[in-house]
PDB file of C-alpha atoms and ligand atoms in Angstrom:
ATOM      1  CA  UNK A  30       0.000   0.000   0.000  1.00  0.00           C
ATOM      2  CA  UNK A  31       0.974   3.449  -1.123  1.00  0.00           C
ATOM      3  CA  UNK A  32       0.617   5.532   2.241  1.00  0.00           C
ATOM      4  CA  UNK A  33      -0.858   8.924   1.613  1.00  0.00           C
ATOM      5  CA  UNK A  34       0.396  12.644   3.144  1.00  0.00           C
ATOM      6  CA  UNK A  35      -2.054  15.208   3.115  1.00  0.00           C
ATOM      7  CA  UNK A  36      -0.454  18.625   2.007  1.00  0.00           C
ATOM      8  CA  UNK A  37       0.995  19.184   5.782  1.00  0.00           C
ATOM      9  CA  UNK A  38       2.741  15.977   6.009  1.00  0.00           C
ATOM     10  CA  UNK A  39       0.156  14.198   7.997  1.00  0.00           C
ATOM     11  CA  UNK A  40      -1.012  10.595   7.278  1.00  0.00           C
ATOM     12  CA  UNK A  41      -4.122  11.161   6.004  1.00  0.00           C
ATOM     13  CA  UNK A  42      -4.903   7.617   4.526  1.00  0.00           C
ATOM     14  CA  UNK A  43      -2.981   4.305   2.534  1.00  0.00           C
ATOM     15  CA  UNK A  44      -4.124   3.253  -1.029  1.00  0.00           C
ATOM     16  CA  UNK A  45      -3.485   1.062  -3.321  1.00  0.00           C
ATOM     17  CA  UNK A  46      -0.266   1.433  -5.412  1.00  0.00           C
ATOM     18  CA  UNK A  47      -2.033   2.163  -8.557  1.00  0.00           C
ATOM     19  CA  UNK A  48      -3.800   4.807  -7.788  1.00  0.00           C
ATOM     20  CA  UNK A  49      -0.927   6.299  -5.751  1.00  0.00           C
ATOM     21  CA  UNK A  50       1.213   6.345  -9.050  1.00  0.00           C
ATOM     22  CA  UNK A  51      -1.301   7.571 -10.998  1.00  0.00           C
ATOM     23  CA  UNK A  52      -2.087  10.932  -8.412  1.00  0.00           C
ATOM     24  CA  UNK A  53       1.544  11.211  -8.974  1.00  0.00           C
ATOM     25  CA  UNK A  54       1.324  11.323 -13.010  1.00  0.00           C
ATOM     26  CA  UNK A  55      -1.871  13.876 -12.585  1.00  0.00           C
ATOM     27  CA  UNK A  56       0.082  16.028 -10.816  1.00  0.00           C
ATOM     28  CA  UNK A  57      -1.939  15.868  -7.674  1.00  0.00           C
ATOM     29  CA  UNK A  58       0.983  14.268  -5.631  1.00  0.00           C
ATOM     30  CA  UNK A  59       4.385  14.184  -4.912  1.00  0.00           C
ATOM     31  CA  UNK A  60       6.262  11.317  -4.418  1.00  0.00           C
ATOM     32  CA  UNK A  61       8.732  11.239  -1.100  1.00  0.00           C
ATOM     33  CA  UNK A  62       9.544   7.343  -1.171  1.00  0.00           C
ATOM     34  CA  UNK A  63       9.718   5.166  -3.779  1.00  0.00           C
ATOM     35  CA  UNK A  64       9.963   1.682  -4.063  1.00  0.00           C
ATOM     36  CA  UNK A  65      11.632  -0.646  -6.537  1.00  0.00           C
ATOM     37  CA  UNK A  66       7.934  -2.768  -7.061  1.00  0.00           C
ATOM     38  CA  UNK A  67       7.038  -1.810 -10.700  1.00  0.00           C
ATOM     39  CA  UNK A  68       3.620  -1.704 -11.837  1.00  0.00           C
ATOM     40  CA  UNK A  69       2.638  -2.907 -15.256  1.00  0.00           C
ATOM     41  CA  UNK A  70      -0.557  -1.475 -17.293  1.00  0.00           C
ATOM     42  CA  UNK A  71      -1.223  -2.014 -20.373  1.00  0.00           C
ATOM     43  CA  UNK A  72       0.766   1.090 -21.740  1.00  0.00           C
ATOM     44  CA  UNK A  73       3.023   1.940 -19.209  1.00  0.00           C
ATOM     45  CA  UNK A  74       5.429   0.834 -16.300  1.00  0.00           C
ATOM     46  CA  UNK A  75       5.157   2.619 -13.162  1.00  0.00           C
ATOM     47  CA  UNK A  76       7.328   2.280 -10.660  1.00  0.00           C
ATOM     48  CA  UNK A  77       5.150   2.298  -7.285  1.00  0.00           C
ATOM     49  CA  UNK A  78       5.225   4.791  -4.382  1.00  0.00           C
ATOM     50  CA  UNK A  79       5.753   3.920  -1.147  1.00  0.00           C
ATOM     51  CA  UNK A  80       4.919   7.442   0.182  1.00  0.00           C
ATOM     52  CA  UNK A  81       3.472  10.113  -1.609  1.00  0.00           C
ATOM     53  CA  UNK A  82       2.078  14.023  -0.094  1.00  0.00           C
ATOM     54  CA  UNK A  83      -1.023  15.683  -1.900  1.00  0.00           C
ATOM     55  CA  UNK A  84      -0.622  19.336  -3.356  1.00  0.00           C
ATOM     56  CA  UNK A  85      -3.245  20.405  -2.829  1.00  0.00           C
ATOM     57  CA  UNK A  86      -4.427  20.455   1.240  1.00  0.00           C
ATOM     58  CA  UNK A  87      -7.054  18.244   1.633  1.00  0.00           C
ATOM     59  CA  UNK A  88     -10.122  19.064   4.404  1.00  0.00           C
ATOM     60  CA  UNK A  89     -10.978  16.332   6.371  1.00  0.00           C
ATOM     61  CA  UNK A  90     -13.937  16.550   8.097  1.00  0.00           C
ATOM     62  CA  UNK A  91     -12.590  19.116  10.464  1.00  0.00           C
ATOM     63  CA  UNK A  92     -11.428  22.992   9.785  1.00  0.00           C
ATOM     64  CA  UNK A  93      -8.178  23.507   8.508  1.00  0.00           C
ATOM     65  CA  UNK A  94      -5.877  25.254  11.636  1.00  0.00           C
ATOM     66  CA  UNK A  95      -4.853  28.540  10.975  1.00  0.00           C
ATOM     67  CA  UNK A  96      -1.098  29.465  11.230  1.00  0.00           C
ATOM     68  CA  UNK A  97       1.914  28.058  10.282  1.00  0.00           C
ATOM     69  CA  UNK A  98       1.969  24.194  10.784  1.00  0.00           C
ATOM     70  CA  UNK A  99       3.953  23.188  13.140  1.00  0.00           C
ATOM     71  CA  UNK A 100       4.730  20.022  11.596  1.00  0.00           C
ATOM     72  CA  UNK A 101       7.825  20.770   9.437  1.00  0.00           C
ATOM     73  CA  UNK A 102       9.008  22.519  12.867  1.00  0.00           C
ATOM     74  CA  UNK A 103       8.935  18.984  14.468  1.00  0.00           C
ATOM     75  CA  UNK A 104      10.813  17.323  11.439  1.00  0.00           C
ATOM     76  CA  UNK A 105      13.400  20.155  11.751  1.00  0.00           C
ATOM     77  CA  UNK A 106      13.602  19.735  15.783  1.00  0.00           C
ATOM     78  CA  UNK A 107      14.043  16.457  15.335  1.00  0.00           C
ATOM     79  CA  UNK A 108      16.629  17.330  12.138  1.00  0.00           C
ATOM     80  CA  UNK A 109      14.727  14.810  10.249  1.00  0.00           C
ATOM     81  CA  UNK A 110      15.316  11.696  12.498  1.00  0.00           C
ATOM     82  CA  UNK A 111      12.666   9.205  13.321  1.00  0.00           C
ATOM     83  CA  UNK A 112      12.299   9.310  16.528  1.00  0.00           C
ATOM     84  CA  UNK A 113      11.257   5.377  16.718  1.00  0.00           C
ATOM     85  CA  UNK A 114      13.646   3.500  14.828  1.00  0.00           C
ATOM     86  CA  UNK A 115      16.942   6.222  14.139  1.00  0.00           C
ATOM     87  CA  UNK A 116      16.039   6.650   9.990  1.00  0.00           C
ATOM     88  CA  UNK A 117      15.367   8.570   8.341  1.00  0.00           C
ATOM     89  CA  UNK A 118      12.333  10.482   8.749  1.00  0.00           C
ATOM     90  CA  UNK A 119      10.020  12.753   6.250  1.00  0.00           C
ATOM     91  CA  UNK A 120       6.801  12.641   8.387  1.00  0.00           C
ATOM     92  CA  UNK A 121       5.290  13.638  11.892  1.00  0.00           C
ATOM     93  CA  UNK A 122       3.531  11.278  14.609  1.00  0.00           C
ATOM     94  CA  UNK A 123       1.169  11.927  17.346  1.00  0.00           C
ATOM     95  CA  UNK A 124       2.527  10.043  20.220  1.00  0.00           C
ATOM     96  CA  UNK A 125      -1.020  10.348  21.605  1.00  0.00           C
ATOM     97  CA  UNK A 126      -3.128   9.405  18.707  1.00  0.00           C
ATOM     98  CA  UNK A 127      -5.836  12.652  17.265  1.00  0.00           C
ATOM     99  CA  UNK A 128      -7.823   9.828  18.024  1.00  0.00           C
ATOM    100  CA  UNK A 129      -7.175   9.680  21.554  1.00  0.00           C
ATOM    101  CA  UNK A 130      -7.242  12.597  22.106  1.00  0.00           C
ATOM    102  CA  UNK A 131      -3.742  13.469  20.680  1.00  0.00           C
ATOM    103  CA  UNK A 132      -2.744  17.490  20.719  1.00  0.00           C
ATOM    104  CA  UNK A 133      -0.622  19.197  17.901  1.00  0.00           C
ATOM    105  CA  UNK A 134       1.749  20.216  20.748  1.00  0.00           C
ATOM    106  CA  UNK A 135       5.455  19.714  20.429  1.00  0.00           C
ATOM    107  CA  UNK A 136       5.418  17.284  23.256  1.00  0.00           C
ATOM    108  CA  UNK A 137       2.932  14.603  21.276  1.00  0.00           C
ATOM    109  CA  UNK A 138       4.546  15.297  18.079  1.00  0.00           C
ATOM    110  CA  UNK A 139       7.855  13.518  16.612  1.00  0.00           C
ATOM    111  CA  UNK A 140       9.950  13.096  13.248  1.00  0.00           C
ATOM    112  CA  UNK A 141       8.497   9.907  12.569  1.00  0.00           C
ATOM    113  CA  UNK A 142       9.395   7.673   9.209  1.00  0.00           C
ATOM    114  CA  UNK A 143       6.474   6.260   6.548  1.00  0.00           C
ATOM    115  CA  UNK A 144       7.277   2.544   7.864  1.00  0.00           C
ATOM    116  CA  UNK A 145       7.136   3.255  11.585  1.00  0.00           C
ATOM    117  CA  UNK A 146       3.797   5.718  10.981  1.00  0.00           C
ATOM    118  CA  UNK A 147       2.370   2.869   9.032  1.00  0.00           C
ATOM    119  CA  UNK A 148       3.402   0.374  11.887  1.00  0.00           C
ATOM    120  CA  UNK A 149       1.991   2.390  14.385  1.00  0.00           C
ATOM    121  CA  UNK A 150      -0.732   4.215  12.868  1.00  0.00           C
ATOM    122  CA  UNK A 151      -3.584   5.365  15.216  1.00  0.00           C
ATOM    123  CA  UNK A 152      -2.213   3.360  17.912  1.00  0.00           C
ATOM    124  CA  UNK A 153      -0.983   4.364  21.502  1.00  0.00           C
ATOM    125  CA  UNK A 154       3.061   3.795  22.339  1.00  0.00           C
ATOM    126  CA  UNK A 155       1.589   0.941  24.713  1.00  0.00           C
ATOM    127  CA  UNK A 156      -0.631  -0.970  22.164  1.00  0.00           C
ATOM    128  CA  UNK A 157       2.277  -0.044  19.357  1.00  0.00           C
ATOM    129  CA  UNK A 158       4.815  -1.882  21.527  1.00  0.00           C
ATOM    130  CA  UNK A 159       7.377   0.977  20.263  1.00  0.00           C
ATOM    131  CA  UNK A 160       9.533   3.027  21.998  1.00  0.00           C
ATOM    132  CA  UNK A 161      10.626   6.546  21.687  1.00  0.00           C
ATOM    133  CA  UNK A 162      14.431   7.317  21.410  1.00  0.00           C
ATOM    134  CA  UNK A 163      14.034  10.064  23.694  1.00  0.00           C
ATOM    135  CA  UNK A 164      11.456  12.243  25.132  1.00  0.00           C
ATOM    136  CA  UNK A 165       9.686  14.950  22.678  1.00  0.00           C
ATOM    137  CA  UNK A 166      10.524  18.195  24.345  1.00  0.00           C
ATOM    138  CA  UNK A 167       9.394  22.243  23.542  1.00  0.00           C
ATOM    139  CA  UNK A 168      12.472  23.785  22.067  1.00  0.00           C
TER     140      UNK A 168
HETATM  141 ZN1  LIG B 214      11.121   4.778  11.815  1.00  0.00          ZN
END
């Protein structure tokens, strides 16, 4: 599965790898990890995404927040560094899931990569069974 980046850098949903390169070839996507699975159609090869971000910001349900995002502030705190596994990372994670209840603060938010976000999705650190390399802290 492809996993999908709203315009902010948060995980907004997966899909399949298909329809992840084809956002990509409309222009309505960028790709920031690829893999080396290529996709055959009947005209073209495509080499599927493993992450890709949307261009254009997409509303989910809920009003956009106003001001600057404090997501690529995270990434940058964190100089890019998942703060799960040590690799490299291009996306943030709520420590405390939205779903739980889960603030945009700068102590529930860390550099996270696509793999571990995937792995721990909306899941707590407890249910995750994954660890932080150190505590998120306000700069
Ligand atoms: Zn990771």
């Amino acid at each position: 599965r492809t996993l999908v980046l709203n315009a902010d850098y948060s995980p907004l949903s997966a899909c399949h790898p298909v329809r992840g390169a084809l956002l990509l070839r409309e222009n309505k996507a960028h790709e920031v990890e690829s893999t080396d699975i290529l996709l055959f159609s009947e005209k073209l090869s495509l080499r599927a995404p493993a992450v890709i971000v949307l261009t254009q910001y997409q509303s989910i349900g809920k009003p956009r927040r106003t001001g600057n995002s404090t997501r690529p502030r995270i990434l940058q705190r964190d100089a890019c560094v998942c703060q799960y596994c040590g690799g490299v990372a291009r996306t943030v994670d709520h420590v405390i899931p939205k779903s739980d209840g889960g603030r945009d603060t700068w102590t529930n938010m860390v550099a996270c990569c696509a793999k571990c976000n995937a792995r721990k999705g909306a899941l707590s650190l407890k249910q995750s069974g994954m660890r932080l390399l150190r505590e998120p802290l306000e700069p």
